[in-house]
Amino acid sequence: MPNFARNFMETTKSAALFETAKKYFPGGVNSPVRAFRSVGGNPLFIEKGKGAHIWDADGNEYIDFCCSWGPLILGHANDKVLNAVDKTMRNGTSFGAPTQLENNLAELILSNNRFIEMIRFVSSGTEAVMSAIRLARGFTGRNKILKFEGCYHGHVDSLLVKAGSGLVTFGNSSSAGVPASFVNETITVPLNNTDAVTAAFEEFKNEIACVIIEPIPANNGLLLQSKAFLEFLRDMCTANKTLLIFDEVISGFRMGFCGAAGHYNIQPDIVTYGKIIGGGFPVGAYGASKQIMSNISPLGNVYQAGTLSGNPVAMTAGIAQLSECLKPGFYEELETKTKYLVDGITKLNPVKNFKIFHLGSIFWIAFTGRESISNAEEIEAESMSQFKRLYHSLLQSGVYLGPSGYEVGFISEAHSYEDLDKTILAFEKSLNKLV
Ligand SMILES: *Cc1c(COP(=O)(O)O)cnc(C)c1O
């Protein structure tokens, strides 16, 4: 029997592994948020996962709502994905030549997505976004791009830019090593603010190649935008011959098969995908109309390539996972479960300002007096100390969330109502401790 009600959680093996990892990797990790810096303490080293559950190196079991940051919409070690991958793998893992599996995944996606006509597979979300930006610049012959404070688009140079002080600013790079000349091509404005966008288009008339947005911003809290704002962006882009890029690396195949574009019924010019598309393997993609995609080499003169692009094993995992997503009722069931969890926790209501925002199968825990939060400025940095305490208490009760109060949680097909009930109980215990 899994033991979720631990009073004392042994994590000495994880701690020892972290000490060793620190000798090998900067900060002991291969991606910064994994280091647990924002919640404090040592990261847990994960040994295995099955369904909605994961086990750490010390044998502690958790119900997992991080789901590898979103990709695992079927949960861990899904049998259909594993069996398909096993079969493909035995015929070789990479050829650097076309395989039918690429056609199959493309057909599965394109025949069920009315927003794009052609696609190109890459190996990560970052790569997808980087390529989409280059495509937009190549297509329009313009250099500047417009992004929003509070959206994350991977670690692309020109997108590691945060807002400066004004409404429309070139801002500052949010990472060392990004040349100021790159930053000067990136305009950053607040989310859900039509005035700022209008001002940017006035100031940089005929200079903006693309507007890039997470239509459902889910990397800095869940900053839901009004449909009217997204429609406004569509209209502004059309009027200014600027391309609208929906970065759907999180929302793609999560907010329904057609992602946020389908949810809001708004036609972007380029869409980027990642996370779910690879069934737990490293896959990204960008897609658009035939007209726009024809600018990519070897058809056109925008260069983009990849040794492991369209990797057969990763394609297979993507096909297996997305085939499940296409089954009738799949997304409705995820949403029903998410509501069940959110309602169950919200009803507890023991701590002032505790909120859970959610959409589809994405949820975000926040401590705020506001009824809604739609831009980065509305998140109170001080509220993170409460999240930190809640986080560790939930771990003790067997619930694993992404280790930062700015990260969202995900419900997978594998989460059972029993898991959700246990999670609600864990929240009850942990929230009571916060009072
Ligand atoms: C995760 C994410 C990325 C980056 O994808 P990686 O696979 O981590 O490179 C880009 N954009 C959005 C919206 C994401 O959520």
Tab-separated table of C-alpha atoms and ligand atoms in Angstrom:
chain	number	residue	atom	x	y	z
A	1	MET	CA	0.000	0.000	0.000
A	2	PRO	CA	1.368	3.423	-0.863
A	3	ASN	CA	1.967	5.463	2.208
A	4	PHE	CA	0.819	9.026	1.598
A	5	ALA	CA	0.470	10.031	5.210
A	6	ARG	CA	4.075	10.475	6.192
A	7	ASN	CA	5.057	12.396	9.246
A	8	PHE	CA	8.691	12.334	8.424
A	9	MET	CA	9.922	12.038	4.894
A	10	GLU	CA	13.363	10.557	4.366
A	11	THR	CA	15.129	12.243	1.444
A	12	THR	CA	18.771	11.447	2.171
A	13	LYS	CA	19.328	9.648	-1.148
A	14	SER	CA	18.005	12.580	-3.153
A	15	ALA	CA	20.187	14.913	-1.096
A	16	ALA	CA	23.295	12.786	-1.764
A	17	LEU	CA	22.531	12.603	-5.500
A	18	PHE	CA	22.135	16.373	-5.560
A	19	GLU	CA	25.534	16.836	-3.904
A	20	THR	CA	27.110	14.684	-6.626
A	21	ALA	CA	25.145	16.452	-9.378
A	22	LYS	CA	26.463	19.808	-8.186
A	23	LYS	CA	29.963	18.629	-9.114
A	24	TYR	CA	28.867	17.934	-12.654
A	25	PHE	CA	26.239	20.518	-13.545
A	26	PRO	CA	25.866	24.211	-12.794
A	27	GLY	CA	23.605	24.268	-9.746
A	28	GLY	CA	23.313	20.489	-9.951
A	29	VAL	CA	20.712	20.524	-12.705
A	30	ASN	CA	20.231	20.621	-16.451
A	31	SER	CA	17.379	23.143	-16.306
A	32	PRO	CA	17.307	25.821	-13.581
A	33	VAL	CA	13.824	25.521	-12.014
A	34	ARG	CA	14.534	21.884	-11.149
A	35	ALA	CA	17.008	23.042	-8.499
A	36	PHE	CA	14.142	23.958	-6.077
A	37	ARG	CA	15.636	27.434	-5.552
A	38	SER	CA	12.255	29.153	-5.427
A	39	VAL	CA	10.802	26.797	-2.829
A	40	GLY	CA	14.022	26.065	-0.940
A	41	GLY	CA	15.439	22.695	0.068
A	42	ASN	CA	16.896	20.005	-2.159
A	43	PRO	CA	15.278	18.762	-5.341
A	44	LEU	CA	13.872	15.251	-5.295
A	45	PHE	CA	15.583	12.856	-7.668
A	46	ILE	CA	12.909	10.829	-9.401
A	47	GLU	CA	13.450	7.149	-9.940
A	48	LYS	CA	10.295	6.068	-11.711
A	49	GLY	CA	6.773	7.020	-12.639
A	50	LYS	CA	3.610	5.120	-13.508
A	51	GLY	CA	0.295	6.734	-14.318
A	52	ALA	CA	-0.195	9.782	-12.112
A	53	HIS	CA	2.391	8.654	-9.565
A	54	ILE	CA	6.134	9.148	-9.212
A	55	TRP	CA	8.666	7.694	-6.785
A	56	ASP	CA	11.813	9.438	-5.613
A	57	ALA	CA	15.213	7.897	-4.941
A	58	ASP	CA	14.277	7.284	-1.288
A	59	GLY	CA	11.147	5.402	-2.284
A	60	ASN	CA	8.654	8.140	-1.382
A	61	GLU	CA	5.545	8.085	-3.568
A	62	TYR	CA	3.787	11.206	-4.838
A	63	ILE	CA	0.766	12.091	-6.908
A	64	ASP	CA	2.381	14.144	-9.655
A	65	PHE	CA	0.827	17.358	-10.977
A	66	CYS	CA	3.974	18.565	-12.711
A	67	CYS	CA	3.752	15.840	-15.366
A	68	SER	CA	7.212	16.735	-16.684
A	69	TRP	CA	5.957	20.350	-17.012
A	70	GLY	CA	3.038	19.384	-19.191
A	71	PRO	CA	4.046	16.831	-21.831
A	72	LEU	CA	2.625	13.770	-20.048
A	73	ILE	CA	-1.074	14.223	-20.718
A	74	LEU	CA	-1.521	10.436	-20.458
A	75	GLY	CA	0.547	10.196	-17.280
A	76	HIS	CA	3.855	8.377	-16.801
A	77	ALA	CA	4.934	5.233	-18.633
A	78	ASN	CA	1.687	4.887	-20.558
A	79	ASP	CA	1.513	1.341	-21.945
A	80	LYS	CA	0.334	2.383	-25.409
A	81	VAL	CA	3.209	4.843	-25.758
A	82	LEU	CA	5.766	2.394	-24.353
A	83	ASN	CA	4.706	-0.481	-26.601
A	84	ALA	CA	4.764	1.667	-29.714
A	85	VAL	CA	8.152	3.133	-28.836
A	86	ASP	CA	9.597	-0.304	-28.097
A	87	LYS	CA	8.540	-1.595	-31.512
A	88	THR	CA	9.953	1.402	-33.408
A	89	MET	CA	13.206	1.440	-31.452
A	90	ARG	CA	14.066	-2.101	-32.416
A	91	ASN	CA	14.266	-1.012	-36.048
A	92	GLY	CA	16.834	1.664	-35.244
A	93	THR	CA	16.661	4.928	-33.350
A	94	SER	CA	17.685	7.518	-35.948
A	95	PHE	CA	18.494	7.657	-39.636
A	96	GLY	CA	18.821	11.304	-40.563
A	97	ALA	CA	16.677	10.381	-43.557
A	98	PRO	CA	12.899	10.680	-43.910
A	99	THR	CA	10.681	7.979	-42.397
A	100	GLN	CA	6.970	7.353	-42.833
A	101	LEU	CA	6.477	8.061	-39.135
A	102	GLU	CA	6.984	11.787	-39.785
A	103	ASN	CA	4.216	11.662	-42.400
A	104	ASN	CA	1.974	9.800	-39.983
A	105	LEU	CA	2.354	12.292	-37.147
A	106	ALA	CA	1.976	15.242	-39.545
A	107	GLU	CA	-1.179	13.724	-41.041
A	108	LEU	CA	-2.639	13.054	-37.603
A	109	ILE	CA	-2.068	16.677	-36.636
A	110	LEU	CA	-2.916	18.463	-39.881
A	111	SER	CA	-6.087	16.510	-40.609
A	112	ASN	CA	-7.419	17.460	-37.176
A	113	ASN	CA	-6.222	21.054	-36.950
A	114	ARG	CA	-7.862	23.671	-39.148
A	115	PHE	CA	-5.355	26.386	-38.230
A	116	ILE	CA	-2.237	25.098	-40.002
A	117	GLU	CA	-1.597	23.499	-43.399
A	118	MET	CA	2.067	22.515	-43.127
A	119	ILE	CA	4.367	21.720	-40.257
A	120	ARG	CA	8.084	21.288	-39.510
A	121	PHE	CA	9.283	19.090	-36.650
A	122	VAL	CA	12.189	20.187	-34.461
A	123	SER	CA	13.478	18.905	-31.118
A	124	SER	CA	12.292	21.381	-28.471
A	125	GLY	CA	9.879	24.207	-27.815
A	126	THR	CA	12.743	26.692	-27.802
A	127	GLU	CA	13.836	25.544	-31.230
A	128	ALA	CA	10.269	25.795	-32.528
A	129	VAL	CA	9.933	29.383	-31.294
A	130	MET	CA	13.372	30.403	-32.561
A	131	SER	CA	12.518	29.034	-36.011
A	132	ALA	CA	9.070	30.646	-36.041
A	133	ILE	CA	10.612	34.053	-35.280
A	134	ARG	CA	13.140	33.614	-38.086
A	135	LEU	CA	10.335	32.589	-40.431
A	136	ALA	CA	8.293	35.661	-39.502
A	137	ARG	CA	11.288	37.911	-40.122
A	138	GLY	CA	12.108	36.177	-43.396
A	139	PHE	CA	8.508	36.350	-44.580
A	140	THR	CA	7.942	40.009	-43.706
A	141	GLY	CA	11.464	41.337	-44.297
A	142	ARG	CA	11.200	43.146	-40.932
A	143	ASN	CA	13.398	42.845	-37.847
A	144	LYS	CA	11.443	43.861	-34.764
A	145	ILE	CA	9.328	41.500	-32.716
A	146	LEU	CA	6.770	42.288	-30.044
A	147	LYS	CA	6.380	40.116	-26.969
A	148	PHE	CA	4.569	40.320	-23.641
A	149	GLU	CA	5.892	40.575	-20.121
A	150	GLY	CA	4.799	37.421	-18.314
A	151	CYS	CA	5.063	35.097	-21.321
A	152	TYR	CA	7.879	32.578	-21.646
A	153	HIS	CA	9.034	31.376	-25.032
A	154	GLY	CA	12.086	29.292	-24.229
A	155	HIS	CA	15.670	30.493	-23.976
A	156	VAL	CA	15.976	32.158	-27.388
A	157	ASP	CA	18.295	35.222	-27.239
A	158	SER	CA	15.810	37.758	-28.550
A	159	LEU	CA	13.065	36.488	-26.242
A	160	LEU	CA	15.024	36.637	-23.001
A	161	VAL	CA	13.937	40.225	-22.686
A	162	LYS	CA	11.975	41.696	-19.822
A	163	ALA	CA	10.101	44.956	-19.759
A	164	GLY	CA	11.781	48.181	-18.783
A	165	SER	CA	9.954	50.947	-16.983
A	166	GLY	CA	7.773	52.525	-19.686
A	167	LEU	CA	4.616	51.163	-21.286
A	168	VAL	CA	6.381	50.373	-24.552
A	169	THR	CA	10.014	49.609	-23.974
A	170	PHE	CA	12.959	47.767	-25.358
A	171	GLY	CA	13.508	46.543	-21.853
A	172	ASN	CA	16.549	44.733	-20.628
A	173	SER	CA	17.821	41.287	-21.306
A	174	SER	CA	16.839	38.856	-18.577
A	175	SER	CA	20.044	36.894	-19.116
A	176	ALA	CA	23.695	37.816	-19.370
A	177	GLY	CA	25.137	37.008	-22.752
A	178	VAL	CA	22.349	38.550	-24.816
A	179	PRO	CA	23.748	41.436	-26.892
A	180	ALA	CA	22.007	44.792	-26.476
A	181	SER	CA	21.649	44.906	-30.261
A	182	PHE	CA	19.397	41.821	-30.065
A	183	VAL	CA	17.386	43.309	-27.214
A	184	ASN	CA	16.862	46.423	-29.337
A	185	GLU	CA	14.872	44.363	-31.830
A	186	THR	CA	12.465	43.163	-29.140
A	187	ILE	CA	9.592	45.318	-27.936
A	188	THR	CA	8.059	44.222	-24.643
A	189	VAL	CA	4.594	45.284	-23.477
A	190	PRO	CA	2.268	44.207	-20.635
A	191	LEU	CA	-0.344	41.494	-21.239
A	192	ASN	CA	-4.019	42.329	-21.700
A	193	ASN	CA	-3.217	45.970	-22.468
A	194	THR	CA	-4.493	47.241	-25.821
A	195	ASP	CA	-3.094	50.760	-25.325
A	196	ALA	CA	0.460	49.453	-25.040
A	197	VAL	CA	0.107	47.394	-28.209
A	198	THR	CA	-1.409	50.321	-30.102
A	199	ALA	CA	1.414	52.597	-28.950
A	200	ALA	CA	4.024	50.068	-30.080
A	201	PHE	CA	2.493	49.775	-33.538
A	202	GLU	CA	2.382	53.560	-33.832
A	203	GLU	CA	5.974	54.013	-32.766
A	204	PHE	CA	7.325	51.222	-34.949
A	205	LYS	CA	5.086	51.453	-37.976
A	206	ASN	CA	6.016	48.890	-40.674
A	207	GLU	CA	8.869	47.559	-38.546
A	208	ILE	CA	7.241	44.771	-36.539
A	209	ALA	CA	7.681	41.318	-38.103
A	210	CYS	CA	5.567	39.482	-35.555
A	211	VAL	CA	3.675	39.590	-32.323
A	212	ILE	CA	4.354	36.497	-30.235
A	213	ILE	CA	2.126	35.508	-27.336
A	214	GLU	CA	1.234	32.498	-25.264
A	215	PRO	CA	-2.512	32.753	-25.944
A	216	ILE	CA	-2.960	31.017	-22.602
A	217	PRO	CA	0.027	32.339	-20.659
A	218	ALA	CA	0.975	29.514	-18.284
A	219	ASN	CA	4.647	29.999	-17.493
A	220	ASN	CA	4.367	32.855	-15.017
A	221	GLY	CA	1.220	31.901	-13.242
A	222	LEU	CA	-1.886	31.344	-15.326
A	223	LEU	CA	-2.520	34.803	-16.768
A	224	LEU	CA	-5.753	34.299	-18.651
A	225	GLN	CA	-6.342	36.855	-21.403
A	226	SER	CA	-9.717	38.068	-22.565
A	227	LYS	CA	-10.822	36.739	-25.939
A	228	ALA	CA	-11.331	40.355	-26.966
A	229	PHE	CA	-7.650	41.088	-26.347
A	230	LEU	CA	-6.532	38.151	-28.492
A	231	GLU	CA	-8.954	39.238	-31.232
A	232	PHE	CA	-7.555	42.746	-30.973
A	233	LEU	CA	-4.049	41.359	-31.543
A	234	ARG	CA	-5.313	39.449	-34.577
A	235	ASP	CA	-6.803	42.641	-36.031
A	236	MET	CA	-3.752	44.794	-35.267
A	237	CYS	CA	-1.453	42.238	-36.904
A	238	THR	CA	-3.630	41.957	-39.985
A	239	ALA	CA	-3.892	45.741	-40.350
A	240	ASN	CA	-0.111	46.158	-40.029
A	241	LYS	CA	0.958	43.155	-42.140
A	242	THR	CA	2.565	41.715	-39.014
A	243	LEU	CA	2.425	37.976	-38.348
A	244	LEU	CA	0.683	36.735	-35.215
A	245	ILE	CA	2.507	33.836	-33.565
A	246	PHE	CA	0.658	31.737	-31.013
A	247	ASP	CA	3.229	29.993	-28.863
A	248	GLU	CA	1.231	26.905	-28.009
A	249	VAL	CA	4.073	24.869	-26.562
A	250	ILE	CA	1.974	24.403	-23.397
A	251	SER	CA	-1.565	25.000	-24.642
A	252	GLY	CA	-1.246	22.985	-27.864
A	253	PHE	CA	-3.029	19.600	-27.561
A	254	ARG	CA	-3.927	20.568	-23.975
A	255	MET	CA	-6.776	23.045	-24.502
A	256	GLY	CA	-8.351	20.559	-26.857
A	257	PHE	CA	-6.587	19.160	-29.902
A	258	CYS	CA	-6.423	22.573	-31.606
A	259	GLY	CA	-5.054	24.285	-28.536
A	260	ALA	CA	-5.838	27.894	-27.711
A	261	ALA	CA	-6.431	28.749	-31.382
A	262	GLY	CA	-9.320	26.283	-31.321
A	263	HIS	CA	-10.491	27.312	-27.856
A	264	TYR	CA	-10.786	30.989	-28.797
A	265	ASN	CA	-11.376	30.303	-32.488
A	266	ILE	CA	-8.696	32.774	-33.579
A	267	GLN	CA	-6.491	32.126	-36.599
A	268	PRO	CA	-2.817	32.808	-35.857
A	269	ASP	CA	-0.292	33.061	-38.714
A	270	ILE	CA	2.259	30.703	-37.157
A	271	VAL	CA	1.758	28.255	-34.298
A	272	THR	CA	4.523	26.652	-32.248
A	273	TYR	CA	4.182	23.350	-30.426
A	274	GLY	CA	6.249	21.296	-27.998
A	275	LYS	CA	5.663	19.375	-24.776
A	276	ILE	CA	2.591	17.138	-25.445
A	277	ILE	CA	3.399	16.723	-29.154
A	278	GLY	CA	6.328	14.385	-28.384
A	279	GLY	CA	4.604	11.985	-25.986
A	280	GLY	CA	7.389	12.533	-23.434
A	281	PHE	CA	10.221	12.684	-25.992
A	282	PRO	CA	11.985	15.854	-27.184
A	283	VAL	CA	9.829	17.179	-30.026
A	284	GLY	CA	8.827	20.682	-31.024
A	285	ALA	CA	7.101	21.900	-34.161
A	286	TYR	CA	5.939	24.994	-35.942
A	287	GLY	CA	3.162	25.198	-38.453
A	288	ALA	CA	1.425	27.749	-40.652
A	289	SER	CA	-0.296	28.128	-44.015
A	290	LYS	CA	1.357	26.606	-47.090
A	291	GLN	CA	2.151	30.116	-48.262
A	292	ILE	CA	4.111	30.995	-45.137
A	293	MET	CA	5.742	27.579	-44.668
A	294	SER	CA	6.971	27.647	-48.286
A	295	ASN	CA	9.602	30.135	-47.125
A	296	ILE	CA	11.411	27.408	-45.167
A	297	SER	CA	14.414	25.735	-46.800
A	298	PRO	CA	14.761	23.801	-49.021
A	299	LEU	CA	11.578	25.292	-50.570
A	300	GLY	CA	12.394	28.838	-49.522
A	301	ASN	CA	15.331	30.832	-48.230
A	302	VAL	CA	14.697	30.779	-44.457
A	303	TYR	CA	17.199	28.218	-43.208
A	304	GLN	CA	16.302	25.725	-40.499
A	305	ALA	CA	17.575	22.173	-39.985
A	306	GLY	CA	18.107	19.452	-37.368
A	307	THR	CA	20.123	16.226	-37.144
A	308	LEU	CA	17.530	14.532	-34.943
A	309	SER	CA	14.463	16.386	-36.272
A	310	GLY	CA	11.534	14.059	-36.895
A	311	ASN	CA	13.290	11.343	-34.896
A	312	PRO	CA	11.400	8.068	-35.452
A	313	VAL	CA	11.207	7.080	-31.787
A	314	ALA	CA	9.951	10.526	-30.770
A	315	MET	CA	7.466	10.596	-33.689
A	316	THR	CA	6.118	7.233	-32.545
A	317	ALA	CA	5.572	8.466	-29.010
A	318	GLY	CA	3.833	11.566	-30.377
A	319	ILE	CA	1.553	9.479	-32.596
A	320	ALA	CA	0.654	7.142	-29.739
A	321	GLN	CA	-0.098	9.990	-27.347
A	322	LEU	CA	-1.999	12.253	-29.756
A	323	SER	CA	-4.106	9.295	-30.961
A	324	GLU	CA	-5.413	8.977	-27.403
A	325	CYS	CA	-6.098	12.714	-27.226
A	326	LEU	CA	-8.307	12.422	-30.310
A	327	LYS	CA	-10.671	9.932	-28.683
A	328	PRO	CA	-14.128	11.413	-28.083
A	329	GLY	CA	-14.582	12.896	-24.633
A	330	PHE	CA	-10.853	12.945	-23.833
A	331	TYR	CA	-10.605	16.670	-23.104
A	332	GLU	CA	-14.035	16.890	-21.471
A	333	GLU	CA	-12.991	14.216	-18.988
A	334	LEU	CA	-9.756	16.077	-18.172
A	335	GLU	CA	-11.691	19.265	-17.602
A	336	THR	CA	-14.268	17.520	-15.400
A	337	LYS	CA	-11.480	16.095	-13.242
A	338	THR	CA	-9.779	19.463	-13.011
A	339	LYS	CA	-13.006	21.124	-11.861
A	340	TYR	CA	-13.504	18.338	-9.323
A	341	LEU	CA	-10.059	18.972	-7.863
A	342	VAL	CA	-10.297	22.754	-7.948
A	343	ASP	CA	-13.796	22.798	-6.414
A	344	GLY	CA	-12.757	20.295	-3.762
A	345	ILE	CA	-9.807	22.424	-2.721
A	346	THR	CA	-11.587	25.773	-3.054
A	347	LYS	CA	-14.371	24.553	-0.730
A	348	LEU	CA	-11.811	24.104	2.064
A	349	ASN	CA	-11.228	27.835	2.058
A	350	PRO	CA	-9.231	28.033	5.290
A	351	VAL	CA	-6.626	30.611	4.275
A	352	LYS	CA	-7.365	34.179	3.347
A	353	ASN	CA	-6.466	35.020	-0.236
A	354	PHE	CA	-5.880	31.393	-1.270
A	355	LYS	CA	-7.084	30.914	-4.859
A	356	ILE	CA	-6.854	28.361	-7.620
A	357	PHE	CA	-7.243	29.636	-11.155
A	358	HIS	CA	-7.866	27.067	-13.858
A	359	LEU	CA	-8.687	26.537	-17.502
A	360	GLY	CA	-9.124	23.147	-19.174
A	361	SER	CA	-6.705	20.825	-17.394
A	362	ILE	CA	-4.313	23.569	-16.257
A	363	PHE	CA	-4.501	25.001	-12.741
A	364	TRP	CA	-2.514	27.567	-10.785
A	365	ILE	CA	-2.347	28.156	-7.064
A	366	ALA	CA	-2.085	31.791	-6.032
A	367	PHE	CA	-2.291	33.812	-2.869
A	368	THR	CA	-4.052	37.007	-3.840
A	369	GLY	CA	-6.953	39.236	-2.936
A	370	ARG	CA	-7.759	39.670	-6.631
A	371	GLU	CA	-10.582	37.855	-8.352
A	372	SER	CA	-8.485	37.440	-11.486
A	373	ILE	CA	-4.897	37.992	-12.555
A	374	SER	CA	-4.190	38.767	-16.179
A	375	ASN	CA	-0.745	40.316	-16.188
A	376	ALA	CA	2.589	39.713	-14.518
A	377	GLU	CA	2.496	42.894	-12.430
A	378	GLU	CA	-0.577	41.702	-10.555
A	379	ILE	CA	1.305	38.793	-8.994
A	380	GLU	CA	2.557	39.787	-5.561
A	381	ALA	CA	6.122	38.581	-5.002
A	382	GLU	CA	5.489	38.369	-1.226
A	383	SER	CA	2.782	35.769	-1.801
A	384	MET	CA	5.496	33.303	-2.790
A	385	SER	CA	6.531	32.768	0.828
A	386	GLN	CA	3.100	31.264	1.469
A	387	PHE	CA	3.415	29.058	-1.569
A	388	LYS	CA	6.785	27.859	-0.311
A	389	ARG	CA	5.314	26.652	2.980
A	390	LEU	CA	2.352	25.069	1.253
A	391	TYR	CA	4.688	23.359	-1.204
A	392	HIS	CA	6.754	21.520	1.379
A	393	SER	CA	3.733	20.557	3.395
A	394	LEU	CA	2.122	19.073	0.268
A	395	LEU	CA	5.285	17.105	-0.489
A	396	GLN	CA	5.090	15.639	3.012
A	397	SER	CA	1.528	14.608	2.239
A	398	GLY	CA	2.515	12.946	-1.041
A	399	VAL	CA	1.576	15.642	-3.551
A	400	TYR	CA	4.195	16.822	-6.036
A	401	LEU	CA	3.794	20.170	-7.809
A	402	GLY	CA	6.280	22.017	-9.988
A	403	PRO	CA	8.719	23.590	-7.496
A	404	SER	CA	7.742	27.254	-7.931
A	405	GLY	CA	4.710	29.383	-7.180
A	406	TYR	CA	4.911	30.765	-10.709
A	407	GLU	CA	4.372	27.322	-12.235
A	408	VAL	CA	1.028	25.795	-13.134
A	409	GLY	CA	-0.173	22.246	-12.456
A	410	PHE	CA	-1.537	19.744	-14.960
A	411	ILE	CA	-4.147	16.999	-14.790
A	412	SER	CA	-3.480	13.917	-16.909
A	413	GLU	CA	-5.707	11.109	-18.110
A	414	ALA	CA	-4.010	8.934	-15.490
A	415	HIS	CA	-5.210	10.961	-12.482
A	416	SER	CA	-7.990	8.947	-10.850
A	417	TYR	CA	-10.735	10.349	-8.634
A	418	GLU	CA	-9.038	8.504	-5.794
A	419	ASP	CA	-5.866	10.482	-6.546
A	420	LEU	CA	-7.854	13.693	-6.590
A	421	ASP	CA	-9.588	12.901	-3.292
A	422	LYS	CA	-6.211	12.183	-1.685
A	423	THR	CA	-4.917	15.455	-3.087
A	424	ILE	CA	-7.842	17.403	-1.650
A	425	LEU	CA	-7.152	15.821	1.743
A	426	ALA	CA	-3.475	16.743	1.453
A	427	PHE	CA	-4.456	20.333	0.684
A	428	GLU	CA	-6.813	20.383	3.649
A	429	LYS	CA	-4.027	19.294	5.979
A	430	SER	CA	-1.459	21.624	4.448
A	431	LEU	CA	-3.680	24.693	4.252
A	432	ASN	CA	-4.755	24.228	7.859
A	433	LYS	CA	-1.094	24.304	8.835
A	434	LEU	CA	-0.741	27.675	7.081
A	435	VAL	CA	-3.398	29.342	9.208
B	1	LIG	C1	8.096	25.124	-22.391
B	1	LIG	C2	7.857	26.265	-23.286
B	1	LIG	C3	8.791	26.690	-24.243
B	1	LIG	C4	10.167	26.089	-24.334
B	1	LIG	O1	10.121	24.735	-24.677
B	1	LIG	P1	11.397	23.818	-24.355
B	1	LIG	O2	11.009	22.483	-24.907
B	1	LIG	O3	11.577	23.853	-22.884
B	1	LIG	O4	12.542	24.413	-25.081
B	1	LIG	C5	8.453	27.709	-25.094
B	1	LIG	N1	7.248	28.294	-25.042
B	1	LIG	C6	6.324	27.920	-24.143
B	1	LIG	C7	4.985	28.592	-24.138
B	1	LIG	C8	6.596	26.902	-23.227
B	1	LIG	O5	5.685	26.567	-22.321
